[in-house]
Amino acid sequence: MLDALYESDYEVPKPGEPIRYQINDFEPVFDAADFLRCGRDIFYQLSNVTNRFGVDWLKRHLGDRFRFHEIESLCPDPMHIDSTFMFLAPGKMLVNPEWIDVERLPKILKSWDIIIAPAPDPYAESEMMAKFFSMCSKWISLNVLMLDERRVIVEKTQTSLIKVLEEHGLEPIPCAFASYLPFGGAFHCATLDIRRRGELRSYF
C-alpha cells in the first residue's frame, strides 16, 4: 500500500485517550475479519486494517441487500472483530467486557441475550508456544465456532467460558487448539464453511 495511507506519527493510544488508528482514509481498505454477518445484517468495527472509506465502498458494492451496523471497539490496538464480539445463535451474542460498552451497542441488539465473557483462563505450561509466540490478544478465547444453534466448539483451557456458555443453554465442545494461536487466530479464524443449509433471512 502507499505510504500516504499510514499515519507516520501513530502511537497506540494510552488509557483514557481517544481511539485512533494506524491508517487514514486515503484509499478504501478493509479486512473481512473486521466484519460479522448475521443474516441480512453486517456488523463491523473500524481498526488498524479497516477504514471508513473501505466500509463505505463495501456498502455500495453490496447494495441494499444488507444493513450495516458499527460496533464501537474500545481496544487500543484493534484488528479483527472476533475477539471482541461474536454471534452465538439467534438472540444470543458474546461480548468482550474490556472492549465493548454494552450501552453503546447498536439499538437493533438491545433485545438480544448479551453474554458477558469471563476473563480468559491462562494457558497450561504445555502451551507456552501460544503464550510467547502468539500475536493474538488474550481475548482470543471468544473466537469460538458455532456448529448449530446450540453446539459450540471452545478452546478446552477456557473452562470459565465453557461454564458461562452452559449456563446460557449452549452445549460447549472443548477442543485443544491453543497450538494454532502462533499462526494468528482460533476456531472462527481457521474455518471456512463451503456449504450451508437454510436461506438468507433477517434475524431482527
GROMACS .gro file of C-alpha atoms in nm:
model
  204
    1MET     CA    1   0.000   0.000   0.000
    2LEU     CA    2   0.108   0.361  -0.049
    3ASP     CA    3   0.276   0.542   0.239
    4ALA     CA    4   0.000   0.805   0.227
    5LEU     CA    5  -0.242   0.551   0.378
    6TYR     CA    6  -0.045   0.531   0.703
    7GLU     CA    7  -0.016   0.776   0.992
    8SER     CA    8   0.359   0.818   1.030
    9ASP     CA    9   0.331   0.955   1.384
   10TYR     CA   10   0.091   0.687   1.507
   11GLU     CA   11   0.125   0.561   1.863
   12VAL     CA   12  -0.104   0.318   2.044
   13PRO     CA   13  -0.343   0.531   2.250
   14LYS     CA   14  -0.283   0.531   2.622
   15PRO     CA   15  -0.567   0.458   2.869
   16GLY     CA   16  -0.818   0.743   2.858
   17GLU     CA   17  -0.703   0.874   2.520
   18PRO     CA   18  -0.934   0.869   2.214
   19ILE     CA   19  -0.908   0.562   1.992
   20ARG     CA   20  -0.702   0.627   1.679
   21TYR     CA   21  -0.576   0.407   1.400
   22GLN     CA   22  -0.258   0.341   1.204
   23ILE     CA   23  -0.443   0.410   0.878
   24ASN     CA   24  -0.643   0.703   0.742
   25ASP     CA   25  -0.899   0.733   0.462
   26PHE     CA   26  -0.654   0.795   0.180
   27GLU     CA   27  -0.799   0.494  -0.006
   28PRO     CA   28  -1.053   0.223   0.080
   29VAL     CA   29  -0.914  -0.075   0.273
   30PHE     CA   30  -1.083  -0.339   0.483
   31ASP     CA   31  -1.016  -0.682   0.628
   32ALA     CA   32  -1.300  -0.934   0.614
   33ALA     CA   33  -1.216  -1.032   0.972
   34ASP     CA   34  -1.348  -0.694   1.089
   35PHE     CA   35  -1.700  -0.792   0.978
   36LEU     CA   36  -1.957  -1.040   1.108
   37ARG     CA   37  -2.270  -1.123   0.912
   38CYS     CA   38  -2.595  -1.222   1.082
   39GLY     CA   39  -2.844  -1.294   0.805
   40ARG     CA   40  -2.916  -0.965   0.627
   41ASP     CA   41  -2.724  -0.757   0.882
   42ILE     CA   42  -2.349  -0.693   0.879
   43PHE     CA   43  -2.172  -0.572   1.193
   44TYR     CA   44  -1.827  -0.417   1.164
   45GLN     CA   45  -1.557  -0.232   1.350
   46LEU     CA   46  -1.305   0.027   1.235
   47SER     CA   47  -0.949  -0.080   1.306
   48ASN     CA   48  -0.586  -0.063   1.201
   49VAL     CA   49  -0.678  -0.260   0.888
   50THR     CA   50  -1.031  -0.130   0.811
   51ASN     CA   51  -1.113   0.234   0.747
   52ARG     CA   52  -1.438   0.425   0.698
   53PHE     CA   53  -1.369   0.460   0.327
   54GLY     CA   54  -1.343   0.080   0.299
   55VAL     CA   55  -1.673   0.029   0.480
   56ASP     CA   56  -1.844   0.281   0.252
   57TRP     CA   57  -1.706   0.102  -0.055
   58LEU     CA   58  -1.840  -0.232   0.071
   59LYS     CA   59  -2.182  -0.081   0.141
   60ARG     CA   60  -2.203   0.046  -0.217
   61HIS     CA   61  -2.081  -0.284  -0.357
   62LEU     CA   62  -2.339  -0.495  -0.170
   63GLY     CA   63  -2.623  -0.251  -0.223
   64ASP     CA   64  -2.949  -0.259  -0.029
   65ARG     CA   65  -2.947  -0.636   0.032
   66PHE     CA   66  -2.769  -0.584   0.365
   67ARG     CA   67  -2.783  -0.341   0.657
   68PHE     CA   68  -2.459  -0.225   0.819
   69HIS     CA   69  -2.408  -0.157   1.191
   70GLU     CA   70  -2.090  -0.025   1.353
   71ILE     CA   71  -1.956  -0.184   1.670
   72GLU     CA   72  -1.751   0.068   1.864
   73SER     CA   73  -1.443  -0.111   1.989
   74LEU     CA   74  -1.251   0.024   2.288
   75CYS     CA   75  -0.948  -0.188   2.203
   76PRO     CA   76  -0.646   0.044   2.188
   77ASP     CA   77  -0.492  -0.154   1.902
   78PRO     CA   78  -0.788  -0.308   1.715
   79MET     CA   79  -0.758  -0.567   1.439
   80HIS     CA   80  -1.030  -0.828   1.374
   81ILE     CA   81  -1.369  -0.828   1.543
   82ASP     CA   82  -1.399  -1.188   1.658
   83SER     CA   83  -1.210  -1.139   1.985
   84THR     CA   84  -1.443  -0.851   2.068
   85PHE     CA   85  -1.791  -0.956   1.964
   86MET     CA   86  -1.938  -1.288   1.846
   87PHE     CA   87  -2.282  -1.413   1.744
   88LEU     CA   88  -2.367  -1.748   1.901
   89ALA     CA   89  -2.726  -1.819   1.795
   90PRO     CA   90  -3.038  -1.622   1.706
   91GLY     CA   91  -3.093  -1.394   2.005
   92LYS     CA   92  -2.757  -1.471   2.174
   93MET     CA   93  -2.426  -1.289   2.147
   94LEU     CA   94  -2.094  -1.294   2.332
   95VAL     CA   95  -1.905  -0.972   2.410
   96ASN     CA   96  -1.565  -0.880   2.548
   97PRO     CA   97  -1.630  -0.654   2.850
   98GLU     CA   98  -1.294  -0.477   2.818
   99TRP     CA   99  -1.351  -0.362   2.461
  100ILE     CA  100  -1.731  -0.325   2.438
  101ASP     CA  101  -1.953  -0.075   2.617
  102VAL     CA  102  -2.282  -0.267   2.613
  103GLU     CA  103  -2.475   0.059   2.643
  104ARG     CA  104  -2.331   0.172   2.309
  105LEU     CA  105  -2.417  -0.139   2.110
  106PRO     CA  106  -2.647  -0.080   1.811
  107LYS     CA  107  -3.011  -0.047   1.916
  108ILE     CA  108  -3.101  -0.343   1.697
  109LEU     CA  109  -2.923  -0.570   1.950
  110LYS     CA  110  -3.097  -0.442   2.264
  111SER     CA  111  -3.350  -0.726   2.273
  112TRP     CA  112  -3.080  -0.996   2.247
  113ASP     CA  113  -2.928  -1.201   2.528
  114ILE     CA  114  -2.591  -1.028   2.570
  115ILE     CA  115  -2.349  -1.273   2.731
  116ILE     CA  116  -2.053  -1.106   2.902
  117ALA     CA  117  -1.741  -1.317   2.851
  118PRO     CA  118  -1.544  -1.404   3.165
  119ALA     CA  119  -1.177  -1.318   3.193
  120PRO     CA  120  -0.976  -1.566   2.984
  121ASP     CA  121  -0.820  -1.858   3.168
  122PRO     CA  122  -0.440  -1.889   3.143
  123TYR     CA  123  -0.289  -2.150   2.917
  124ALA     CA  124  -0.122  -2.459   3.058
  125GLU     CA  125   0.256  -2.492   3.080
  126SER     CA  126   0.234  -2.728   2.782
  127GLU     CA  127   0.104  -2.437   2.570
  128MET     CA  128   0.394  -2.198   2.617
  129MET     CA  129   0.424  -2.158   2.238
  130ALA     CA  130   0.079  -2.000   2.242
  131LYS     CA  131   0.173  -1.772   2.532
  132PHE     CA  132   0.502  -1.639   2.397
  133PHE     CA  133   0.470  -1.658   2.018
  134SER     CA  134   0.107  -1.566   1.952
  135MET     CA  135   0.022  -1.215   1.828
  136CYS     CA  136  -0.337  -1.273   1.941
  137SER     CA  137  -0.498  -1.096   2.234
  138LYS     CA  138  -0.582  -1.295   2.547
  139TRP     CA  139  -0.943  -1.240   2.437
  140ILE     CA  140  -0.893  -1.486   2.153
  141SER     CA  141  -1.095  -1.701   2.394
  142LEU     CA  142  -1.408  -1.551   2.231
  143ASN     CA  143  -1.303  -1.697   1.896
  144VAL     CA  144  -1.541  -1.992   1.912
  145LEU     CA  145  -1.713  -2.183   1.633
  146MET     CA  146  -2.088  -2.247   1.630
  147LEU     CA  147  -2.191  -2.574   1.465
  148ASP     CA  148  -2.561  -2.501   1.502
  149GLU     CA  149  -2.782  -2.303   1.739
  150ARG     CA  150  -2.665  -2.499   2.046
  151ARG     CA  151  -2.330  -2.669   1.986
  152VAL     CA  152  -2.020  -2.453   2.014
  153ILE     CA  153  -1.653  -2.551   1.982
  154VAL     CA  154  -1.441  -2.385   2.254
  155GLU     CA  155  -1.073  -2.397   2.345
  156LYS     CA  156  -1.055  -2.663   2.618
  157THR     CA  157  -0.843  -2.446   2.851
  158GLN     CA  158  -1.122  -2.185   2.874
  159THR     CA  159  -1.317  -2.354   3.150
  160SER     CA  160  -1.470  -2.028   3.275
  161LEU     CA  161  -1.614  -1.952   2.932
  162ILE     CA  162  -1.737  -2.309   2.896
  163LYS     CA  163  -1.930  -2.274   3.223
  164VAL     CA  164  -2.088  -1.943   3.117
  165LEU     CA  165  -2.196  -2.086   2.782
  166GLU     CA  166  -2.355  -2.385   2.955
  167GLU     CA  167  -2.544  -2.150   3.187
  168HIS     CA  168  -2.695  -1.986   2.879
  169GLY     CA  169  -2.825  -2.310   2.734
  170LEU     CA  170  -2.543  -2.387   2.491
  171GLU     CA  171  -2.352  -2.714   2.454
  172PRO     CA  172  -1.976  -2.643   2.453
  173ILE     CA  173  -1.746  -2.894   2.284
  174PRO     CA  174  -1.398  -2.845   2.437
  175CYS     CA  175  -1.114  -2.892   2.188
  176ALA     CA  176  -0.739  -2.840   2.217
  177PHE     CA  177  -0.642  -2.569   1.969
  178ALA     CA  178  -0.401  -2.340   2.153
  179SER     CA  179  -0.110  -2.458   1.939
  180TYR     CA  180  -0.274  -2.279   1.645
  181LEU     CA  181  -0.252  -1.938   1.815
  182PRO     CA  182   0.101  -1.854   1.692
  183PHE     CA  183  -0.042  -1.868   1.338
  184GLY     CA  184  -0.289  -1.591   1.427
  185GLY     CA  185  -0.637  -1.692   1.536
  186ALA     CA  186  -0.851  -1.973   1.670
  187PHE     CA  187  -1.157  -2.175   1.560
  188HIS     CA  188  -1.352  -1.894   1.392
  189CYS     CA  189  -1.043  -1.779   1.201
  190ALA     CA  190  -0.930  -2.124   1.094
  191THR     CA  191  -1.254  -2.248   0.937
  192LEU     CA  192  -1.444  -2.173   0.619
  193ASP     CA  193  -1.789  -2.318   0.562
  194ILE     CA  194  -1.841  -2.415   0.199
  195ARG     CA  195  -2.195  -2.548   0.232
  196ARG     CA  196  -2.488  -2.401   0.423
  197ARG     CA  197  -2.841  -2.517   0.488
  198GLY     CA  198  -3.130  -2.273   0.506
  199GLU     CA  199  -3.176  -1.941   0.335
  200LEU     CA  200  -3.073  -1.579   0.372
  201ARG     CA  201  -3.308  -1.411   0.618
  202SER     CA  202  -3.327  -1.139   0.878
  203TYR     CA  203  -3.280  -1.222   1.246
  204PHE     CA  204  -3.409  -0.883   1.361
   0.00000   0.00000   0.00000
